[in-house]
CSV table of C-alpha atoms and ligand atoms in Angstrom, one decimal:
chain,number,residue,atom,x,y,z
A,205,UNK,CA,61.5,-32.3,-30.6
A,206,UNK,CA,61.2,-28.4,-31.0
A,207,UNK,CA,58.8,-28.5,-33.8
A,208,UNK,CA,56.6,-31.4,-31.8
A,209,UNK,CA,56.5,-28.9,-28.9
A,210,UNK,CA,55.7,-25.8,-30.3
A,211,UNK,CA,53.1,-27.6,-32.3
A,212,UNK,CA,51.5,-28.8,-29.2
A,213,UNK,CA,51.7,-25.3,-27.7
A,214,UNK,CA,49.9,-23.6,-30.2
A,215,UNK,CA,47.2,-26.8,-30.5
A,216,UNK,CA,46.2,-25.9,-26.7
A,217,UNK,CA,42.3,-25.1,-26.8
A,218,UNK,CA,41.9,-23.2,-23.4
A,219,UNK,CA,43.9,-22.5,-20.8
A,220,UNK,CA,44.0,-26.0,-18.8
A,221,UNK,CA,45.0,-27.6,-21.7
A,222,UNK,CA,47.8,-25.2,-22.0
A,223,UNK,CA,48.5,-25.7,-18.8
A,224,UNK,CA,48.7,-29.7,-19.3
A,225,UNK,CA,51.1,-29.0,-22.2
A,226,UNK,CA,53.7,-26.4,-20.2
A,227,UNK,CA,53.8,-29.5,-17.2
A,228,UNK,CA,54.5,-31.9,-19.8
A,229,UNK,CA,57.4,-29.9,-21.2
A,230,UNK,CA,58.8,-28.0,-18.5
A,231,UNK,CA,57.2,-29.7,-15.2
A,232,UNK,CA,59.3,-30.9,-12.7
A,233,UNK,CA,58.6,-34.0,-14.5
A,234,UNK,CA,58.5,-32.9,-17.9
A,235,UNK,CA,59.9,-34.3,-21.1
A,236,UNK,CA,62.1,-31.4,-21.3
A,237,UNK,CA,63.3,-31.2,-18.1
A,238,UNK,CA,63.9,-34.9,-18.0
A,239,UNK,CA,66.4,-34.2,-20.4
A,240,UNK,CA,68.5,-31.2,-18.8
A,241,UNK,CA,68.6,-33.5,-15.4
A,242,UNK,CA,70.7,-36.1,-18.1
A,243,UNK,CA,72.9,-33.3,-18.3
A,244,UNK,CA,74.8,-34.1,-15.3
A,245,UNK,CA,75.9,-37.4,-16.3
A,246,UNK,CA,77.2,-36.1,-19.5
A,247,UNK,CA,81.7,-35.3,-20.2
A,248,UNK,CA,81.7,-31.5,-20.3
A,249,UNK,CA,81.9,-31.2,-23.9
A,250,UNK,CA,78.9,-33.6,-24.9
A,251,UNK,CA,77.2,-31.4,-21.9
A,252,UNK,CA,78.2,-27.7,-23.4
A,253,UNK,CA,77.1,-28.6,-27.0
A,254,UNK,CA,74.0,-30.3,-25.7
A,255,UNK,CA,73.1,-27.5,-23.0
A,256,UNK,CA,73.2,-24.9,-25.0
A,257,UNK,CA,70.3,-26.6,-27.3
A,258,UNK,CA,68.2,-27.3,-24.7
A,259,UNK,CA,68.5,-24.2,-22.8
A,260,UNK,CA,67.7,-22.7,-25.9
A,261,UNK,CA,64.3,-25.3,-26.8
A,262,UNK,CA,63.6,-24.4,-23.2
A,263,UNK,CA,63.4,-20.8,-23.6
A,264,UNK,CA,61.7,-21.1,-26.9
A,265,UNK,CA,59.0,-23.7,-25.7
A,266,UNK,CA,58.5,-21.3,-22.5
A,267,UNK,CA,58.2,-18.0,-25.0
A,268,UNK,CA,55.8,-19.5,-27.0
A,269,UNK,CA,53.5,-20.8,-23.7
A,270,UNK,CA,53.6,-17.3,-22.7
A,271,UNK,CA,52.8,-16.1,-26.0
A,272,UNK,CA,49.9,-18.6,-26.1
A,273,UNK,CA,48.5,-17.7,-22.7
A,274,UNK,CA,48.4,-14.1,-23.5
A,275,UNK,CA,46.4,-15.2,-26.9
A,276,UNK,CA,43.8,-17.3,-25.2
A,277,UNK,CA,43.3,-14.7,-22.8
A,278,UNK,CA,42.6,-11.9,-25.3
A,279,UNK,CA,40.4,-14.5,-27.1
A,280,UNK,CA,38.3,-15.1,-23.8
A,281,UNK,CA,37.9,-11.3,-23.4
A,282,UNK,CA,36.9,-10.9,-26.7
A,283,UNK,CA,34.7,-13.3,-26.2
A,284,UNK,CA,33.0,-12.1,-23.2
A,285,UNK,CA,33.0,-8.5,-24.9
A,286,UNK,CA,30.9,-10.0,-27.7
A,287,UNK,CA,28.5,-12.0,-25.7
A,288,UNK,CA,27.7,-9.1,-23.2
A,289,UNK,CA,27.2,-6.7,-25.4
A,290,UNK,CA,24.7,-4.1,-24.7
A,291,UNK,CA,22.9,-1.4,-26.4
A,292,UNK,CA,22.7,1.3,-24.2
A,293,UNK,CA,20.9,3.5,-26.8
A,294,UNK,CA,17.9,1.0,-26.3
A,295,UNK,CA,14.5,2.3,-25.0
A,296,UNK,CA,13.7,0.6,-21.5
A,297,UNK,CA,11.6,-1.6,-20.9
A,298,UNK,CA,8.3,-0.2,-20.0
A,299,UNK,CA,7.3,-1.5,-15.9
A,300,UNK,CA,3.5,-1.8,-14.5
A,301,UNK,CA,3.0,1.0,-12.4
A,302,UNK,CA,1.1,1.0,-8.8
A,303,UNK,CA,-1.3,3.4,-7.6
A,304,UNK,CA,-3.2,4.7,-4.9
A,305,UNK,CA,-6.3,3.0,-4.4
A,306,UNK,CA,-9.4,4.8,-5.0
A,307,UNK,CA,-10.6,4.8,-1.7
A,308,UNK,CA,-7.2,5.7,-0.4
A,309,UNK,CA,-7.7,8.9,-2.7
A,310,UNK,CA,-11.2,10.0,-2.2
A,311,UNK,CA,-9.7,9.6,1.9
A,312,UNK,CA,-7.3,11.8,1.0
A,313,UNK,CA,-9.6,13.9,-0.9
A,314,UNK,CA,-12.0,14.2,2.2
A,315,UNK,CA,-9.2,14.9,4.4
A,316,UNK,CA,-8.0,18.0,2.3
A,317,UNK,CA,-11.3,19.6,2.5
A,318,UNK,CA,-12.0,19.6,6.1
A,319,UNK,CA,-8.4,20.4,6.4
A,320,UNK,CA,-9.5,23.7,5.0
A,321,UNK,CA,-12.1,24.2,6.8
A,322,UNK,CA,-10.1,23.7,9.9
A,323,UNK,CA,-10.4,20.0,10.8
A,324,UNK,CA,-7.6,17.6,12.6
A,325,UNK,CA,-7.5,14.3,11.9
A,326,UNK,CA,-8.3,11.8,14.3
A,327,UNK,CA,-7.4,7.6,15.1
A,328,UNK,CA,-9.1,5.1,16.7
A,329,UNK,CA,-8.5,1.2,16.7
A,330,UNK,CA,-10.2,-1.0,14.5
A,331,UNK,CA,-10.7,-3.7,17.2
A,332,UNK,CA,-12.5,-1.6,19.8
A,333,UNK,CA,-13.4,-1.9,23.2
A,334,UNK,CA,-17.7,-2.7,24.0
A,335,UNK,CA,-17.7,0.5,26.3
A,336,UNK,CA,-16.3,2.7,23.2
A,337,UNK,CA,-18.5,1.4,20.4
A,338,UNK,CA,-21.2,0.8,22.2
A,339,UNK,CA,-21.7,2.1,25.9
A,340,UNK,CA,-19.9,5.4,25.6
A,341,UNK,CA,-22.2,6.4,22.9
A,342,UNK,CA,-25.2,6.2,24.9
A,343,UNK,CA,-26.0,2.5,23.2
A,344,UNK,CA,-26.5,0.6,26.4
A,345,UNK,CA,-26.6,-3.8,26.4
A,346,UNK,CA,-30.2,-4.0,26.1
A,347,UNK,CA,-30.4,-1.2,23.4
A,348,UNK,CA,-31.6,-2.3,20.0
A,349,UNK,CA,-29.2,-0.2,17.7
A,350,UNK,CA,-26.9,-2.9,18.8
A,351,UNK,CA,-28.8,-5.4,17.1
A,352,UNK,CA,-28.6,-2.8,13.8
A,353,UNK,CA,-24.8,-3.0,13.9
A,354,UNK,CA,-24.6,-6.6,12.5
A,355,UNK,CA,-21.5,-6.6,15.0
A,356,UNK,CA,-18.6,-8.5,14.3
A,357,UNK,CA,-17.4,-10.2,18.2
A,358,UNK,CA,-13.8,-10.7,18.9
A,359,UNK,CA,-13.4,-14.5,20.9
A,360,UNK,CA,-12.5,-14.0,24.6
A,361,UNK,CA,-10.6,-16.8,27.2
A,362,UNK,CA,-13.1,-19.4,28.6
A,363,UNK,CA,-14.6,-18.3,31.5
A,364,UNK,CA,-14.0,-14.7,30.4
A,365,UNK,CA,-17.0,-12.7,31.4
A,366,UNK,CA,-16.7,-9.4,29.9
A,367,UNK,CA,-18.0,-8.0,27.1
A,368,UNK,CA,-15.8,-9.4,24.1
A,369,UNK,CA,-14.5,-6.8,21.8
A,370,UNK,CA,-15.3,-5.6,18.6
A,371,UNK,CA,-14.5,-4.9,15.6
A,372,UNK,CA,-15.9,-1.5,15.4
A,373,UNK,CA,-19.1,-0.8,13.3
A,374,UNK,CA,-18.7,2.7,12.8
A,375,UNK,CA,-16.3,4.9,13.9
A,376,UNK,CA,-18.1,6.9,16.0
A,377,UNK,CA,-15.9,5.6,19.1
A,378,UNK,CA,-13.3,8.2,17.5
A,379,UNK,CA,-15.3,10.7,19.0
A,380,UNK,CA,-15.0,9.8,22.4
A,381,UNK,CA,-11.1,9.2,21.6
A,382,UNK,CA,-10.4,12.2,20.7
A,383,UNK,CA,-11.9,13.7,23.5
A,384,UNK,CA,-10.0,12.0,25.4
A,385,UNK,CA,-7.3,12.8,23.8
A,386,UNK,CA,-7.5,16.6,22.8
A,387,UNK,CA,-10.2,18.3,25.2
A,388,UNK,CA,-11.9,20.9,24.0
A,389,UNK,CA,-12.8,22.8,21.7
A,390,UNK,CA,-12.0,20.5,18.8
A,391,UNK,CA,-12.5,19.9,15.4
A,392,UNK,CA,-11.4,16.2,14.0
A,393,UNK,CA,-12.0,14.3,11.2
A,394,UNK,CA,-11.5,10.2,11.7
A,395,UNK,CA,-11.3,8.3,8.6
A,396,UNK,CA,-11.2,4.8,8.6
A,397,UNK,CA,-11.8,1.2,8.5
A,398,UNK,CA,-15.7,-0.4,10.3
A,399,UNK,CA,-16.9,-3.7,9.8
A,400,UNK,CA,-20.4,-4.6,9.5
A,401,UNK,CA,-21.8,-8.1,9.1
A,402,UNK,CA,-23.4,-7.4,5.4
A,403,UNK,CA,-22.5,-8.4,1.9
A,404,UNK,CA,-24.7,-7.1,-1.1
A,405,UNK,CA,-23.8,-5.0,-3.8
A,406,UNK,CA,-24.2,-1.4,-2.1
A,407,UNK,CA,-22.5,-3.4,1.3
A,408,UNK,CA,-19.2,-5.2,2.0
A,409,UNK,CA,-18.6,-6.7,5.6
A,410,UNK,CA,-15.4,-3.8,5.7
A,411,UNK,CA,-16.0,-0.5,5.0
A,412,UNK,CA,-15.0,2.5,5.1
A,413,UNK,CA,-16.2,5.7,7.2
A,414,UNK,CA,-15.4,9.4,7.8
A,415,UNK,CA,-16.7,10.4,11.2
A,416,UNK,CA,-16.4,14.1,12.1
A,417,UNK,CA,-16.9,16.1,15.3
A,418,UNK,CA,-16.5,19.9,16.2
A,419,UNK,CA,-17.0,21.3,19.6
A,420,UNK,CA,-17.2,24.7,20.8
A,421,UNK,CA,-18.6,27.2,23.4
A,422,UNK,CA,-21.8,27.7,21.0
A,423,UNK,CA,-21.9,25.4,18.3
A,424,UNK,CA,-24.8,25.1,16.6
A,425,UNK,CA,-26.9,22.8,14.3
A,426,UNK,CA,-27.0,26.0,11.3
A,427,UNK,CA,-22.8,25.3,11.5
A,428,UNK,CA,-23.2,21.7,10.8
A,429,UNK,CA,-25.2,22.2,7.9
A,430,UNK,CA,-22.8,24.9,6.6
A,431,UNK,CA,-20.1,22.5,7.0
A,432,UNK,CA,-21.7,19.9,5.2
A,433,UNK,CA,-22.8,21.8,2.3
A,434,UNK,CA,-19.2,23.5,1.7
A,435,UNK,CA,-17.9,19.7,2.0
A,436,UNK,CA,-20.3,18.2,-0.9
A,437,UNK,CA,-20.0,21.3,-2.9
A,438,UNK,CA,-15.8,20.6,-3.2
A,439,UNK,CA,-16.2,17.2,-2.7
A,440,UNK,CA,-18.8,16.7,-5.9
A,441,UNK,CA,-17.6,19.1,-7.6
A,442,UNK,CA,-20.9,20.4,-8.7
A,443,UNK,CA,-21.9,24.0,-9.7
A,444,UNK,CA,-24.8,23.7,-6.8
A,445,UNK,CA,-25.6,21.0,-4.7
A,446,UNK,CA,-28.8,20.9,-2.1
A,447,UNK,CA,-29.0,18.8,1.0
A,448,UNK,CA,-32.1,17.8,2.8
A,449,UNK,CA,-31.7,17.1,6.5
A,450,UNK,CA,-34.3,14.8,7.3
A,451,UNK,CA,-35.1,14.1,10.9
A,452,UNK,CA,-33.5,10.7,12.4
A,453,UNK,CA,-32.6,8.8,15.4
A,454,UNK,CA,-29.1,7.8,16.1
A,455,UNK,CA,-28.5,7.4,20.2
A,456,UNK,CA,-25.5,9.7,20.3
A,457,UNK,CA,-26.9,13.1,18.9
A,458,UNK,CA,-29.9,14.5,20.1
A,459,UNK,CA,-31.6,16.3,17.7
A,460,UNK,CA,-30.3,13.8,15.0
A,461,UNK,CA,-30.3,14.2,10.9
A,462,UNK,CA,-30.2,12.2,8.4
A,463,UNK,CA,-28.7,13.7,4.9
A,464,UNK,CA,-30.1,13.6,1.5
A,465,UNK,CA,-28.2,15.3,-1.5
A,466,UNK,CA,-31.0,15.9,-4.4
A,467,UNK,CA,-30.0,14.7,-7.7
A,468,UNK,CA,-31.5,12.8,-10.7
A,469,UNK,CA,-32.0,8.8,-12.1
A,470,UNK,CA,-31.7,9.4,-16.5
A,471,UNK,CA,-32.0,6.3,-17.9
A,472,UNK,CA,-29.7,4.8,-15.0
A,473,UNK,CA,-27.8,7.7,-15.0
A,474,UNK,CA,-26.9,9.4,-12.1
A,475,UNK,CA,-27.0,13.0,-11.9
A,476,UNK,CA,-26.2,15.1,-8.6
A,477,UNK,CA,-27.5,18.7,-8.0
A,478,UNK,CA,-30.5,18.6,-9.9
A,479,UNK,CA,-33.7,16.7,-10.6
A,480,UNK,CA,-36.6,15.2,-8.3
A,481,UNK,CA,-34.6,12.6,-6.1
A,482,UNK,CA,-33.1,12.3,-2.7
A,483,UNK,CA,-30.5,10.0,-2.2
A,484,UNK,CA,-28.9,9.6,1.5
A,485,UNK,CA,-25.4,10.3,2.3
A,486,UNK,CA,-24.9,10.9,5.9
A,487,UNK,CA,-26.5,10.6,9.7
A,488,UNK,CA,-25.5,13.1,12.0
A,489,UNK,CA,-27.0,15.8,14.8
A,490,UNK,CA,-26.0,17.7,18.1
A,491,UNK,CA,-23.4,15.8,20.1
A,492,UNK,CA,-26.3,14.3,23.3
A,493,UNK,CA,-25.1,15.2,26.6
A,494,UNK,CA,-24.5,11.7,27.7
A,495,UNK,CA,-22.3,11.2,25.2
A,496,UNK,CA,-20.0,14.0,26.4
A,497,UNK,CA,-19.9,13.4,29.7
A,498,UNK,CA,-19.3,9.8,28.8
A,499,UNK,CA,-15.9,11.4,27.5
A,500,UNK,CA,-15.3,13.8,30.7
A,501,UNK,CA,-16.6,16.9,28.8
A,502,UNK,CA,-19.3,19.0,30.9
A,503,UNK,CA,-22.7,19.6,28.4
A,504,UNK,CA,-23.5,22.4,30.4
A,505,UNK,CA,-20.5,24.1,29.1
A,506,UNK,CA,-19.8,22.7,25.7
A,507,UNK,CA,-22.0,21.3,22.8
A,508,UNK,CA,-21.3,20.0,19.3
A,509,UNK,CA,-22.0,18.8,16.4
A,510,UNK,CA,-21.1,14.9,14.6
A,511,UNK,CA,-21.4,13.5,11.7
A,512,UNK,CA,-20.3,10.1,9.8
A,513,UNK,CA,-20.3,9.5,6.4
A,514,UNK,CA,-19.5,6.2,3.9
A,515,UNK,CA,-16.3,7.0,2.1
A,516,UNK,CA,-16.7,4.0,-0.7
A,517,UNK,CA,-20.5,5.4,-0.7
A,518,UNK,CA,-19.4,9.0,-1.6
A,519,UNK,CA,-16.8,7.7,-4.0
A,520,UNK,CA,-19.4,5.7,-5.9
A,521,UNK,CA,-21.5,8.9,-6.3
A,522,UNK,CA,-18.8,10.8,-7.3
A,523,UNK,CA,-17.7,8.3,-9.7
A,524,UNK,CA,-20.9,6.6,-11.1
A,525,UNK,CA,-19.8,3.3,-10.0
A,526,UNK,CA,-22.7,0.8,-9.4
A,527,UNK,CA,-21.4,-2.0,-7.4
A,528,UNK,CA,-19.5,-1.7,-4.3
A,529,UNK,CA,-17.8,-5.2,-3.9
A,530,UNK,CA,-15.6,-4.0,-7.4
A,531,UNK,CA,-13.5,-1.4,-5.0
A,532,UNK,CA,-12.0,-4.6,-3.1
A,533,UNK,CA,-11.3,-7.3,-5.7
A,534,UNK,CA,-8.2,-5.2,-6.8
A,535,UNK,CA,-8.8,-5.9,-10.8
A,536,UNK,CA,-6.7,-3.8,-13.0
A,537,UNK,CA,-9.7,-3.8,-15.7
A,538,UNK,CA,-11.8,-2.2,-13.4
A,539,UNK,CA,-9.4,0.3,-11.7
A,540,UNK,CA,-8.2,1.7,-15.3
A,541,UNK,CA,-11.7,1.7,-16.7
A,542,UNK,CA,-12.3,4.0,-13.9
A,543,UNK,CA,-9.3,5.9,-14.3
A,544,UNK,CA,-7.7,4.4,-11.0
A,545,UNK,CA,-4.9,2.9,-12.4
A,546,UNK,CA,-2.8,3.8,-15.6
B,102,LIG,N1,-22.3,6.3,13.4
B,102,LIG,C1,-23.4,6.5,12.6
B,102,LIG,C2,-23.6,5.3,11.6
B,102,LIG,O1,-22.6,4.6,11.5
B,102,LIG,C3,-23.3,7.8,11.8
B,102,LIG,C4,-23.4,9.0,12.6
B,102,LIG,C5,-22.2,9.6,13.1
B,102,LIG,C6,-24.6,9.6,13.0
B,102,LIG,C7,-22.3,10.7,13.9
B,102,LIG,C8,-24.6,10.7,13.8
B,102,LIG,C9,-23.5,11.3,14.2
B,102,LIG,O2,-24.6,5.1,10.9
């Protein structure tokens, strides 16, 4: 019986197999215990020579299920120790990096400068009210610079009668904003999102703009074109750069400018700074009067000067990049090849 029992013991695979065997021989039903019960109807001698074996198989039977239990366990952890073994001396495992997208960082780029030179920067919503984009900047309803603004209309309720809203085509509206807003004087910047009914390769239906504005006691058109020329020089990065301000129209500035930076076409190559060509980069002018009374400032006491610029336009001078649809299709090719993206 001993010998069967310790075999089984040490036979025992796993621990619920172990635990099978110790109920089988110990158990309340159990072969051995079955046999100590028989004790009791036993004369006392048969039951002293015969308890003292049994108590003794017992004891050994239990010793060696201890003794077993403790050996599967150190076998399991073993186990375990093997199987989840890790190098910690191991390089890592190199992970894909994100960056900041390029026109994020020319944004921020255009923001340090005029930061420099004194500027704030300025918000405005990108779904904007008909007065604001429109009205406020001298662009009445029948006025055909709204037709220009391939405008993007926002639905209104049936039988809603006002002018819908829009998403804004330039972000000009800032201006009146940040009047609003800040009084005067002021200097603000106001980057952002415009939307513009247009797909081509120099135009994507979302844009993106830097409007800026400074106003002052006596501000004139010679500090606009300072401004502007100190911008482009940090901005290009270009030991000289010349701008031509070519007279233009725009409804909210009166005189108004557009602005050409020269620079040069070799073989497809282009070069800012220096050669025959002029290649537009701006509108601006003198704040009209309308527009600043529009925003509760009296013309009589202040003027100023605006301008508003294409960020993704400057970025793909900066960066000699030729189509303007590759900045929003978010390919990982293009963004390294142009050192977006490591
Ligand atoms: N809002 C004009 C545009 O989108 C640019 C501009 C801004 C011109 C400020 C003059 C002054 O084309």
């Amino acid at each position: 019986l001993r010998t069967d029992w310790l075999a089984r013991v040490a036979e025992a695979a796993d621990a619920p197999a172990l635990e099978a065997v110790r109920l089988a021989a110990l158990g309340k039903k159990g072969e051995i215990s079955g046999l100590m019960k028989e004790l009791g109807r036993m004369t006392p001698e048969e039951r002293q020579s015969r308890g003292a074996a049994l108590n003794q198989l017992r004891d050994e039977v239990d010793a060696a299920l201890r003794a077993r239990k403790l050996g599967l366990e150190d076998a399991a952890l073993d186990a375990r120790l093997s199987g989840e073994w890790l190098d910690v001396t191991l390089p890592g495992r190199p992970r894909p990096r994100g960056t900041i997208h390029p026109v994020s960082q020319v944004t921020e780029e255009v923001i340090a400068i005029f930061a420099d030179m004194g500027f704030a920067v300025a918000e405005g919503p990108q779904v904007e009210s008909d007065w604001y984009n429109f009205d406020a900047l001298n662009i009445p309803p029948e006025h055909p610079a709204r037709q220009e603004h391939d405008t993007f209309f926002m639905a209104r309720a049936e039988g809603d009668n006002r002018p819908p809203h829009v998403l804004r085509t330039h972000t000009s509206p800032v201006q009146i904003r940040a009047l609003q807003e800040r009084g005067t004087p002021v200097r603000v910047i106001a980057p952002g999102r415009v939307y513009r009914m247009d797909m081509d390769q120099t135009h994507t239906p979302m844009f993106h703009q830097v409007e800026g504005m400074a106003i002052d006691r006596d501000i004139s058109m010679a500090q606009l074109k300072w401004t502007l020329e100190e911008f482009c020089r940090a901005f290009f990065e270009v030991p000289s750069v010349e701008l031509r301000f070519r007279a233009s129209h725009f409804p909210f500035t009166e005189p108004s400018a557009e602005v050409d930076i020269r620079c040069s076409w070799e073989g497809g190559q282009l070069k800012l700074g220096e050669g025959d060509s002029w290649l537009e980069i701006l509108g601006s002018g003198m704040m009209h009067p309308k527009v600043l009374e529009a925003a509760g400032v009296d013309p009589t006491q202040w003027q100023g000067f605006a301008f508003g610029m294409g960020i993704d336009r400057i970025a793909m001078l900066k960066y000699g990049i030729p189509d303007l649809r590759a900045f929003f299709e978010s390919d990982l090719r293009w963004l390294r090849h142009y050192g977006f993206a490591a």
